PDB file of C-alpha atoms and ligand atoms in Angstrom:
ATOM      1  CA  UNK A   1     -49.152 -10.085 126.969  1.00  0.00           C
ATOM      2  CA  UNK A   2     -47.571  -9.742 130.373  1.00  0.00           C
ATOM      3  CA  UNK A   3     -47.982 -12.519 132.840  1.00  0.00           C
ATOM      4  CA  UNK A   4     -50.037 -10.407 135.234  1.00  0.00           C
ATOM      5  CA  UNK A   5     -52.325  -9.397 132.393  1.00  0.00           C
ATOM      6  CA  UNK A   6     -52.791 -13.045 131.559  1.00  0.00           C
ATOM      7  CA  UNK A   7     -53.720 -13.764 135.130  1.00  0.00           C
ATOM      8  CA  UNK A   8     -56.156 -10.878 135.129  1.00  0.00           C
ATOM      9  CA  UNK A   9     -57.692 -12.241 131.993  1.00  0.00           C
ATOM     10  CA  UNK A  10     -57.999 -15.676 133.491  1.00  0.00           C
ATOM     11  CA  UNK A  11     -59.689 -14.240 136.523  1.00  0.00           C
ATOM     12  CA  UNK A  12     -62.037 -12.307 134.281  1.00  0.00           C
ATOM     13  CA  UNK A  13     -62.889 -15.539 132.531  1.00  0.00           C
ATOM     14  CA  UNK A  14     -63.622 -17.144 135.835  1.00  0.00           C
ATOM     15  CA  UNK A  15     -65.668 -14.321 137.232  1.00  0.00           C
ATOM     16  CA  UNK A  16     -69.269 -15.230 137.074  1.00  0.00           C
ATOM     17  CA  UNK A  17     -68.491 -18.709 135.889  1.00  0.00           C
ATOM     18  CA  UNK A  18     -70.840 -20.460 138.220  1.00  0.00           C
ATOM     19  CA  UNK A  19     -70.552 -24.095 138.979  1.00  0.00           C
ATOM     20  CA  UNK A  20     -71.579 -26.024 135.941  1.00  0.00           C
ATOM     21  CA  UNK A  21     -75.165 -26.969 136.372  1.00  0.00           C
ATOM     22  CA  UNK A  22     -75.645 -30.675 136.439  1.00  0.00           C
ATOM     23  CA  UNK A  23     -78.772 -29.975 134.509  1.00  0.00           C
ATOM     24  CA  UNK A  24     -76.594 -30.339 131.536  1.00  0.00           C
ATOM     25  CA  UNK A  25     -75.330 -33.669 132.625  1.00  0.00           C
ATOM     26  CA  UNK A  26     -78.500 -35.493 131.928  1.00  0.00           C
ATOM     27  CA  UNK A  27     -79.062 -33.796 128.646  1.00  0.00           C
ATOM     28  CA  UNK A  28     -75.694 -34.894 127.476  1.00  0.00           C
ATOM     29  CA  UNK A  29     -75.832 -38.625 127.614  1.00  0.00           C
ATOM     30  CA  UNK A  30     -73.626 -39.976 124.935  1.00  0.00           C
ATOM     31  CA  UNK A  31     -73.654 -43.494 123.586  1.00  0.00           C
ATOM     32  CA  UNK A  32     -71.121 -45.955 124.840  1.00  0.00           C
ATOM     33  CA  UNK A  33     -69.901 -47.733 127.877  1.00  0.00           C
ATOM     34  CA  UNK A  34     -67.804 -45.062 129.467  1.00  0.00           C
ATOM     35  CA  UNK A  35     -64.442 -46.646 128.882  1.00  0.00           C
ATOM     36  CA  UNK A  36     -64.150 -45.549 125.329  1.00  0.00           C
ATOM     37  CA  UNK A  37     -62.860 -42.102 124.538  1.00  0.00           C
ATOM     38  CA  UNK A  38     -64.658 -40.114 121.898  1.00  0.00           C
ATOM     39  CA  UNK A  39     -62.674 -39.327 118.773  1.00  0.00           C
ATOM     40  CA  UNK A  40     -60.872 -36.070 119.372  1.00  0.00           C
ATOM     41  CA  UNK A  41     -62.606 -33.122 117.766  1.00  0.00           C
ATOM     42  CA  UNK A  42     -60.551 -30.455 116.030  1.00  0.00           C
ATOM     43  CA  UNK A  43     -58.907 -27.958 118.293  1.00  0.00           C
ATOM     44  CA  UNK A  44     -61.267 -25.023 118.606  1.00  0.00           C
ATOM     45  CA  UNK A  45     -59.978 -21.548 117.968  1.00  0.00           C
ATOM     46  CA  UNK A  46     -59.250 -19.401 120.951  1.00  0.00           C
ATOM     47  CA  UNK A  47     -62.389 -17.670 122.010  1.00  0.00           C
ATOM     48  CA  UNK A  48     -60.834 -15.288 124.474  1.00  0.00           C
ATOM     49  CA  UNK A  49     -63.324 -13.768 126.810  1.00  0.00           C
ATOM     50  CA  UNK A  50     -65.988 -13.506 124.174  1.00  0.00           C
ATOM     51  CA  UNK A  51     -68.223 -16.223 125.557  1.00  0.00           C
ATOM     52  CA  UNK A  52     -71.488 -14.591 126.419  1.00  0.00           C
ATOM     53  CA  UNK A  53     -72.518 -15.283 129.943  1.00  0.00           C
ATOM     54  CA  UNK A  54     -75.691 -14.785 131.821  1.00  0.00           C
ATOM     55  CA  UNK A  55     -76.624 -15.579 135.383  1.00  0.00           C
ATOM     56  CA  UNK A  56     -78.108 -19.022 135.778  1.00  0.00           C
ATOM     57  CA  UNK A  57     -81.533 -19.364 137.209  1.00  0.00           C
ATOM     58  CA  UNK A  58     -81.719 -21.764 140.147  1.00  0.00           C
ATOM     59  CA  UNK A  59     -83.831 -24.151 138.116  1.00  0.00           C
ATOM     60  CA  UNK A  60     -81.040 -24.497 135.589  1.00  0.00           C
ATOM     61  CA  UNK A  61     -78.761 -26.093 138.136  1.00  0.00           C
ATOM     62  CA  UNK A  62     -81.004 -28.991 138.755  1.00  0.00           C
ATOM     63  CA  UNK A  63     -80.508 -32.327 137.213  1.00  0.00           C
ATOM     64  CA  UNK A  64     -83.177 -32.927 134.672  1.00  0.00           C
ATOM     65  CA  UNK A  65     -84.867 -36.260 135.125  1.00  0.00           C
ATOM     66  CA  UNK A  66     -84.077 -38.585 132.305  1.00  0.00           C
ATOM     67  CA  UNK A  67     -87.052 -40.077 130.589  1.00  0.00           C
ATOM     68  CA  UNK A  68     -86.699 -43.521 129.174  1.00  0.00           C
ATOM     69  CA  UNK A  69     -83.524 -44.569 130.916  1.00  0.00           C
ATOM     70  CA  UNK A  70     -83.905 -47.454 133.295  1.00  0.00           C
ATOM     71  CA  UNK A  71     -86.744 -48.409 135.565  1.00  0.00           C
ATOM     72  CA  UNK A  72     -88.283 -45.866 137.900  1.00  0.00           C
ATOM     73  CA  UNK A  73     -85.888 -45.074 140.683  1.00  0.00           C
ATOM     74  CA  UNK A  74     -86.381 -46.722 144.023  1.00  0.00           C
ATOM     75  CA  UNK A  75     -84.012 -44.259 145.604  1.00  0.00           C
ATOM     76  CA  UNK A  76     -86.007 -41.100 145.741  1.00  0.00           C
ATOM     77  CA  UNK A  77     -84.547 -38.621 143.328  1.00  0.00           C
ATOM     78  CA  UNK A  78     -81.611 -40.534 141.891  1.00  0.00           C
ATOM     79  CA  UNK A  79     -82.481 -42.286 138.652  1.00  0.00           C
ATOM     80  CA  UNK A  80     -81.171 -45.748 137.813  1.00  0.00           C
ATOM     81  CA  UNK A  81     -79.265 -45.489 134.568  1.00  0.00           C
ATOM     82  CA  UNK A  82     -78.125 -48.063 132.080  1.00  0.00           C
ATOM     83  CA  UNK A  83     -75.020 -46.225 131.047  1.00  0.00           C
ATOM     84  CA  UNK A  84     -72.819 -43.629 132.680  1.00  0.00           C
ATOM     85  CA  UNK A  85     -72.900 -39.963 131.845  1.00  0.00           C
ATOM     86  CA  UNK A  86     -69.965 -39.276 129.574  1.00  0.00           C
ATOM     87  CA  UNK A  87     -69.981 -35.533 129.201  1.00  0.00           C
ATOM     88  CA  UNK A  88     -71.611 -32.359 130.424  1.00  0.00           C
ATOM     89  CA  UNK A  89     -73.985 -30.540 128.182  1.00  0.00           C
ATOM     90  CA  UNK A  90     -73.096 -27.266 126.661  1.00  0.00           C
ATOM     91  CA  UNK A  91     -73.232 -24.302 128.850  1.00  0.00           C
ATOM     92  CA  UNK A  92     -70.569 -22.478 126.950  1.00  0.00           C
ATOM     93  CA  UNK A  93     -67.015 -23.669 126.806  1.00  0.00           C
ATOM     94  CA  UNK A  94     -66.958 -25.593 130.056  1.00  0.00           C
ATOM     95  CA  UNK A  95     -64.854 -28.665 130.713  1.00  0.00           C
ATOM     96  CA  UNK A  96     -64.519 -30.930 133.729  1.00  0.00           C
ATOM     97  CA  UNK A  97     -61.199 -32.330 134.956  1.00  0.00           C
ATOM     98  CA  UNK A  98     -61.345 -35.568 136.923  1.00  0.00           C
ATOM     99  CA  UNK A  99     -58.580 -37.362 138.838  1.00  0.00           C
ATOM    100  CA  UNK A 100     -58.999 -40.992 139.857  1.00  0.00           C
ATOM    101  CA  UNK A 101     -57.562 -43.535 142.299  1.00  0.00           C
ATOM    102  CA  UNK A 102     -56.188 -41.160 144.973  1.00  0.00           C
ATOM    103  CA  UNK A 103     -55.656 -39.387 147.112  1.00  0.00           C
ATOM    104  CA  UNK A 104     -51.918 -39.945 147.128  1.00  0.00           C
ATOM    105  CA  UNK A 105     -49.747 -37.667 149.298  1.00  0.00           C
ATOM    106  CA  UNK A 106     -47.091 -37.578 146.591  1.00  0.00           C
ATOM    107  CA  UNK A 107     -49.237 -36.365 143.701  1.00  0.00           C
ATOM    108  CA  UNK A 108     -52.559 -35.039 144.957  1.00  0.00           C
ATOM    109  CA  UNK A 109     -51.102 -31.995 146.794  1.00  0.00           C
ATOM    110  CA  UNK A 110     -49.240 -30.603 143.765  1.00  0.00           C
ATOM    111  CA  UNK A 111     -52.376 -31.125 141.653  1.00  0.00           C
ATOM    112  CA  UNK A 112     -54.401 -29.230 144.261  1.00  0.00           C
ATOM    113  CA  UNK A 113     -51.735 -26.499 144.269  1.00  0.00           C
ATOM    114  CA  UNK A 114     -52.065 -26.028 140.506  1.00  0.00           C
ATOM    115  CA  UNK A 115     -55.857 -25.975 140.633  1.00  0.00           C
ATOM    116  CA  UNK A 116     -55.689 -23.398 143.438  1.00  0.00           C
ATOM    117  CA  UNK A 117     -53.225 -21.262 141.517  1.00  0.00           C
ATOM    118  CA  UNK A 118     -55.719 -20.892 138.678  1.00  0.00           C
ATOM    119  CA  UNK A 119     -58.728 -20.824 140.967  1.00  0.00           C
ATOM    120  CA  UNK A 120     -60.494 -23.750 139.338  1.00  0.00           C
ATOM    121  CA  UNK A 121     -62.254 -26.735 140.798  1.00  0.00           C
ATOM    122  CA  UNK A 122     -62.077 -30.378 139.754  1.00  0.00           C
ATOM    123  CA  UNK A 123     -63.490 -33.785 140.635  1.00  0.00           C
ATOM    124  CA  UNK A 124     -61.550 -36.446 142.519  1.00  0.00           C
ATOM    125  CA  UNK A 125     -62.846 -40.007 142.328  1.00  0.00           C
ATOM    126  CA  UNK A 126     -61.187 -41.450 145.390  1.00  0.00           C
ATOM    127  CA  UNK A 127     -60.747 -45.011 146.558  1.00  0.00           C
ATOM    128  CA  UNK A 128     -61.896 -45.597 150.121  1.00  0.00           C
ATOM    129  CA  UNK A 129     -58.681 -47.355 151.102  1.00  0.00           C
ATOM    130  CA  UNK A 130     -56.608 -44.376 149.968  1.00  0.00           C
ATOM    131  CA  UNK A 131     -59.048 -41.899 151.485  1.00  0.00           C
ATOM    132  CA  UNK A 132     -58.902 -43.588 154.882  1.00  0.00           C
ATOM    133  CA  UNK A 133     -55.137 -43.008 155.000  1.00  0.00           C
ATOM    134  CA  UNK A 134     -55.250 -39.487 153.644  1.00  0.00           C
ATOM    135  CA  UNK A 135     -58.209 -37.869 155.312  1.00  0.00           C
ATOM    136  CA  UNK A 136     -56.400 -34.559 155.459  1.00  0.00           C
ATOM    137  CA  UNK A 137     -56.362 -34.449 151.669  1.00  0.00           C
ATOM    138  CA  UNK A 138     -60.119 -35.004 151.487  1.00  0.00           C
ATOM    139  CA  UNK A 139     -60.550 -32.193 153.996  1.00  0.00           C
ATOM    140  CA  UNK A 140     -58.378 -29.972 151.838  1.00  0.00           C
ATOM    141  CA  UNK A 141     -60.482 -30.834 148.778  1.00  0.00           C
ATOM    142  CA  UNK A 142     -63.558 -29.777 150.711  1.00  0.00           C
ATOM    143  CA  UNK A 143     -61.915 -26.523 151.815  1.00  0.00           C
ATOM    144  CA  UNK A 144     -60.951 -25.701 148.253  1.00  0.00           C
ATOM    145  CA  UNK A 145     -64.326 -26.497 146.721  1.00  0.00           C
ATOM    146  CA  UNK A 146     -63.508 -29.688 144.844  1.00  0.00           C
ATOM    147  CA  UNK A 147     -66.035 -32.446 144.326  1.00  0.00           C
ATOM    148  CA  UNK A 148     -65.184 -35.883 145.681  1.00  0.00           C
ATOM    149  CA  UNK A 149     -66.695 -38.924 144.016  1.00  0.00           C
ATOM    150  CA  UNK A 150     -66.747 -42.611 144.914  1.00  0.00           C
ATOM    151  CA  UNK A 151     -64.344 -44.938 143.053  1.00  0.00           C
ATOM    152  CA  UNK A 152     -64.909 -47.984 145.318  1.00  0.00           C
ATOM    153  CA  UNK A 153     -62.817 -49.037 148.285  1.00  0.00           C
ATOM    154  CA  UNK A 154     -60.179 -51.244 146.669  1.00  0.00           C
ATOM    155  CA  UNK A 155     -60.565 -50.639 142.912  1.00  0.00           C
ATOM    156  CA  UNK A 156     -61.865 -54.093 141.956  1.00  0.00           C
ATOM    157  CA  UNK A 157     -63.413 -55.145 138.679  1.00  0.00           C
ATOM    158  CA  UNK A 158     -67.039 -54.854 139.740  1.00  0.00           C
ATOM    159  CA  UNK A 159     -68.289 -57.153 137.009  1.00  0.00           C
ATOM    160  CA  UNK A 160     -66.629 -60.043 138.840  1.00  0.00           C
ATOM    161  CA  UNK A 161     -68.101 -59.300 142.244  1.00  0.00           C
ATOM    162  CA  UNK A 162     -71.306 -60.340 143.930  1.00  0.00           C
ATOM    163  CA  UNK A 163     -73.911 -57.703 144.470  1.00  0.00           C
ATOM    164  CA  UNK A 164     -73.125 -57.812 148.176  1.00  0.00           C
ATOM    165  CA  UNK A 165     -69.437 -57.151 147.624  1.00  0.00           C
ATOM    166  CA  UNK A 166     -70.197 -54.314 145.247  1.00  0.00           C
ATOM    167  CA  UNK A 167     -72.463 -52.733 147.826  1.00  0.00           C
ATOM    168  CA  UNK A 168     -69.773 -53.066 150.474  1.00  0.00           C
ATOM    169  CA  UNK A 169     -67.121 -51.510 148.204  1.00  0.00           C
ATOM    170  CA  UNK A 170     -69.374 -48.570 147.449  1.00  0.00           C
ATOM    171  CA  UNK A 171     -70.969 -48.057 150.835  1.00  0.00           C
ATOM    172  CA  UNK A 172     -67.764 -48.100 152.885  1.00  0.00           C
ATOM    173  CA  UNK A 173     -66.316 -45.546 150.504  1.00  0.00           C
ATOM    174  CA  UNK A 174     -69.357 -43.286 150.879  1.00  0.00           C
ATOM    175  CA  UNK A 175     -68.890 -43.487 154.636  1.00  0.00           C
ATOM    176  CA  UNK A 176     -65.218 -42.542 154.668  1.00  0.00           C
ATOM    177  CA  UNK A 177     -65.835 -39.700 152.209  1.00  0.00           C
ATOM    178  CA  UNK A 178     -68.572 -38.355 154.439  1.00  0.00           C
ATOM    179  CA  UNK A 179     -66.286 -38.494 157.471  1.00  0.00           C
ATOM    180  CA  UNK A 180     -63.268 -36.904 155.827  1.00  0.00           C
ATOM    181  CA  UNK A 181     -64.809 -34.598 153.235  1.00  0.00           C
ATOM    182  CA  UNK A 182     -67.932 -33.604 155.091  1.00  0.00           C
ATOM    183  CA  UNK A 183     -70.642 -34.834 152.766  1.00  0.00           C
ATOM    184  CA  UNK A 184     -71.637 -38.028 151.052  1.00  0.00           C
ATOM    185  CA  UNK A 185     -70.591 -38.331 147.428  1.00  0.00           C
ATOM    186  CA  UNK A 186     -73.097 -37.553 144.692  1.00  0.00           C
ATOM    187  CA  UNK A 187     -71.017 -39.183 141.946  1.00  0.00           C
ATOM    188  CA  UNK A 188     -69.682 -42.642 141.315  1.00  0.00           C
ATOM    189  CA  UNK A 189     -67.213 -44.025 138.770  1.00  0.00           C
ATOM    190  CA  UNK A 190     -66.623 -47.742 138.241  1.00  0.00           C
ATOM    191  CA  UNK A 191     -62.972 -48.859 138.214  1.00  0.00           C
ATOM    192  CA  UNK A 192     -61.741 -49.472 134.654  1.00  0.00           C
ATOM    193  CA  UNK A 193     -65.024 -48.016 133.399  1.00  0.00           C
ATOM    194  CA  UNK A 194     -66.474 -51.512 133.893  1.00  0.00           C
ATOM    195  CA  UNK A 195     -70.103 -50.964 134.792  1.00  0.00           C
ATOM    196  CA  UNK A 196     -72.863 -53.443 135.303  1.00  0.00           C
ATOM    197  CA  UNK A 197     -76.489 -53.318 136.257  1.00  0.00           C
ATOM    198  CA  UNK A 198     -75.777 -53.860 139.953  1.00  0.00           C
ATOM    199  CA  UNK A 199     -73.348 -50.953 139.988  1.00  0.00           C
ATOM    200  CA  UNK A 200     -75.954 -48.630 138.473  1.00  0.00           C
ATOM    201  CA  UNK A 201     -78.685 -49.835 140.824  1.00  0.00           C
ATOM    202  CA  UNK A 202     -76.577 -49.721 143.969  1.00  0.00           C
ATOM    203  CA  UNK A 203     -75.107 -46.362 143.012  1.00  0.00           C
ATOM    204  CA  UNK A 204     -78.612 -44.949 142.660  1.00  0.00           C
ATOM    205  CA  UNK A 205     -79.643 -46.466 145.976  1.00  0.00           C
ATOM    206  CA  UNK A 206     -76.703 -44.718 147.570  1.00  0.00           C
ATOM    207  CA  UNK A 207     -77.702 -41.444 145.933  1.00  0.00           C
ATOM    208  CA  UNK A 208     -74.942 -41.301 143.335  1.00  0.00           C
ATOM    209  CA  UNK A 209     -74.912 -40.591 139.614  1.00  0.00           C
ATOM    210  CA  UNK A 210     -72.528 -42.612 137.410  1.00  0.00           C
ATOM    211  CA  UNK A 211     -69.950 -40.521 135.578  1.00  0.00           C
ATOM    212  CA  UNK A 212     -67.664 -41.854 132.871  1.00  0.00           C
ATOM    213  CA  UNK A 213     -65.441 -39.622 130.761  1.00  0.00           C
ATOM    214  CA  UNK A 214     -65.055 -38.185 127.296  1.00  0.00           C
ATOM    215  CA  UNK A 215     -61.284 -37.896 126.953  1.00  0.00           C
ATOM    216  CA  UNK A 216     -58.917 -40.471 128.420  1.00  0.00           C
ATOM    217  CA  UNK A 217     -55.396 -39.111 128.852  1.00  0.00           C
ATOM    218  CA  UNK A 218     -54.076 -42.663 129.382  1.00  0.00           C
ATOM    219  CA  UNK A 219     -51.691 -41.002 131.813  1.00  0.00           C
ATOM    220  CA  UNK A 220     -51.359 -44.255 133.764  1.00  0.00           C
ATOM    221  CA  UNK A 221     -49.257 -45.607 130.864  1.00  0.00           C
ATOM    222  CA  UNK A 222     -46.698 -42.808 131.488  1.00  0.00           C
ATOM    223  CA  UNK A 223     -46.734 -41.734 127.837  1.00  0.00           C
ATOM    224  CA  UNK A 224     -44.762 -38.565 128.544  1.00  0.00           C
ATOM    225  CA  UNK A 225     -45.908 -35.207 129.823  1.00  0.00           C
ATOM    226  CA  UNK A 226     -46.176 -33.693 126.338  1.00  0.00           C
ATOM    227  CA  UNK A 227     -48.401 -36.547 125.141  1.00  0.00           C
ATOM    228  CA  UNK A 228     -50.772 -36.065 128.061  1.00  0.00           C
ATOM    229  CA  UNK A 229     -50.927 -32.342 127.315  1.00  0.00           C
ATOM    230  CA  UNK A 230     -51.624 -33.085 123.635  1.00  0.00           C
ATOM    231  CA  UNK A 231     -54.418 -35.525 124.439  1.00  0.00           C
ATOM    232  CA  UNK A 232     -56.186 -33.005 126.643  1.00  0.00           C
ATOM    233  CA  UNK A 233     -55.780 -30.143 124.203  1.00  0.00           C
ATOM    234  CA  UNK A 234     -56.716 -32.194 121.136  1.00  0.00           C
ATOM    235  CA  UNK A 235     -59.776 -33.471 122.956  1.00  0.00           C
ATOM    236  CA  UNK A 236     -60.829 -30.084 124.322  1.00  0.00           C
ATOM    237  CA  UNK A 237     -64.412 -29.156 123.478  1.00  0.00           C
ATOM    238  CA  UNK A 238     -67.454 -27.875 125.334  1.00  0.00           C
ATOM    239  CA  UNK A 239     -68.772 -30.412 127.826  1.00  0.00           C
ATOM    240  CA  UNK A 240     -65.750 -32.693 127.745  1.00  0.00           C
ATOM    241  CA  UNK A 241     -64.904 -34.691 130.871  1.00  0.00           C
ATOM    242  CA  UNK A 242     -61.175 -35.450 131.096  1.00  0.00           C
ATOM    243  CA  UNK A 243     -59.847 -38.540 132.887  1.00  0.00           C
ATOM    244  CA  UNK A 244     -56.463 -38.414 134.634  1.00  0.00           C
ATOM    245  CA  UNK A 245     -55.035 -40.077 137.724  1.00  0.00           C
ATOM    246  CA  UNK A 246     -53.428 -38.766 140.899  1.00  0.00           C
ATOM    247  CA  UNK A 247     -52.428 -42.188 142.219  1.00  0.00           C
ATOM    248  CA  UNK A 248     -51.821 -45.788 141.238  1.00  0.00           C
ATOM    249  CA  UNK A 249     -48.166 -45.404 140.264  1.00  0.00           C
ATOM    250  CA  UNK A 250     -45.746 -42.642 139.402  1.00  0.00           C
ATOM    251  CA  UNK A 251     -48.079 -39.825 138.390  1.00  0.00           C
ATOM    252  CA  UNK A 252     -45.471 -37.096 138.122  1.00  0.00           C
ATOM    253  CA  UNK A 253     -46.247 -36.734 134.399  1.00  0.00           C
ATOM    254  CA  UNK A 254     -49.894 -36.087 135.226  1.00  0.00           C
ATOM    255  CA  UNK A 255     -48.840 -33.446 137.741  1.00  0.00           C
ATOM    256  CA  UNK A 256     -46.567 -31.696 135.243  1.00  0.00           C
ATOM    257  CA  UNK A 257     -49.034 -31.944 132.360  1.00  0.00           C
ATOM    258  CA  UNK A 258     -51.729 -30.153 134.358  1.00  0.00           C
ATOM    259  CA  UNK A 259     -49.358 -27.223 134.885  1.00  0.00           C
ATOM    260  CA  UNK A 260     -49.156 -26.843 131.118  1.00  0.00           C
ATOM    261  CA  UNK A 261     -52.640 -27.624 129.814  1.00  0.00           C
ATOM    262  CA  UNK A 262     -54.658 -25.892 132.510  1.00  0.00           C
ATOM    263  CA  UNK A 263     -53.430 -22.355 131.779  1.00  0.00           C
ATOM    264  CA  UNK A 264     -53.618 -23.079 128.053  1.00  0.00           C
ATOM    265  CA  UNK A 265     -57.239 -24.205 128.278  1.00  0.00           C
ATOM    266  CA  UNK A 266     -58.071 -21.101 130.287  1.00  0.00           C
ATOM    267  CA  UNK A 267     -56.304 -18.894 127.760  1.00  0.00           C
ATOM    268  CA  UNK A 268     -58.402 -20.529 125.046  1.00  0.00           C
ATOM    269  CA  UNK A 269     -61.544 -19.400 126.805  1.00  0.00           C
ATOM    270  CA  UNK A 270     -62.525 -22.625 128.540  1.00  0.00           C
ATOM    271  CA  UNK A 271     -64.062 -22.645 131.975  1.00  0.00           C
ATOM    272  CA  UNK A 272     -62.997 -25.534 134.154  1.00  0.00           C
ATOM    273  CA  UNK A 273     -65.755 -26.399 136.537  1.00  0.00           C
ATOM    274  CA  UNK A 274     -67.530 -29.152 138.418  1.00  0.00           C
ATOM    275  CA  UNK A 275     -71.086 -30.409 138.167  1.00  0.00           C
ATOM    276  CA  UNK A 276     -73.378 -29.770 141.047  1.00  0.00           C
ATOM    277  CA  UNK A 277     -76.470 -31.704 141.875  1.00  0.00           C
ATOM    278  CA  UNK A 278     -79.240 -29.777 143.454  1.00  0.00           C
ATOM    279  CA  UNK A 279     -82.656 -31.206 143.876  1.00  0.00           C
ATOM    280  CA  UNK A 280     -85.518 -29.012 144.823  1.00  0.00           C
TER     281      UNK A 280
HETATM  282 ZN1   ZN B   1     -59.455 -46.080 138.691  1.00  0.00          ZN
END
């Protein structure tokens, strides 16, 4: 197949692929603590463009309230959870790519370039300290339709902090995201996947849902570009949330890996999308 045909096919795959409804998020709670990757499922066969698609009704975008998880919310519509969401529920072959710890002017722009090239959107869990110094990158993420989540201000281990410090870490980061990105974050991810009750409660108070991940690329260990690609492709499955990093060290392998696995996932019939929270 010629390259331009491939691109046409990718665009066809993307056409009509609406933002992944966060409805699925709630339905897809998996067991665990969020810092444990699920065992990789077998690599699915290429599905091409066969995935049947139908327009989503507005109601399908909404986050379904979770019964039986945590006490009744004190924060309006955001429930208090006892564990993070680890995957998105199946609306076809959709996966979510997430990048933590940035933005970093060395690695975030080439990641954004690759996402733009394939016309897909991703989630960036930014640290407030990094965001404050790279506001232009948060503005670019907004322009290009990416979702920005809260990853605390200074990336501490929350389980060692007082409730007051946790609130400060989270709240300051919400504020800088709102200033630079244009809206307050709807998603939160604890550094190191180390959650505690205060983090869930405060996140809900600040209007954020906790998101963990399904597949950890362990890219921060610099395992080699090919290994990162393998981990993503071996872990690929409907609803999977992939964890990578765009900061925190030399992330050039993460940048290069994306250039390989993103087109391959798209060629295999996956949609790469972001969750959206919409409350009536
Ligand atoms: Zn992190």
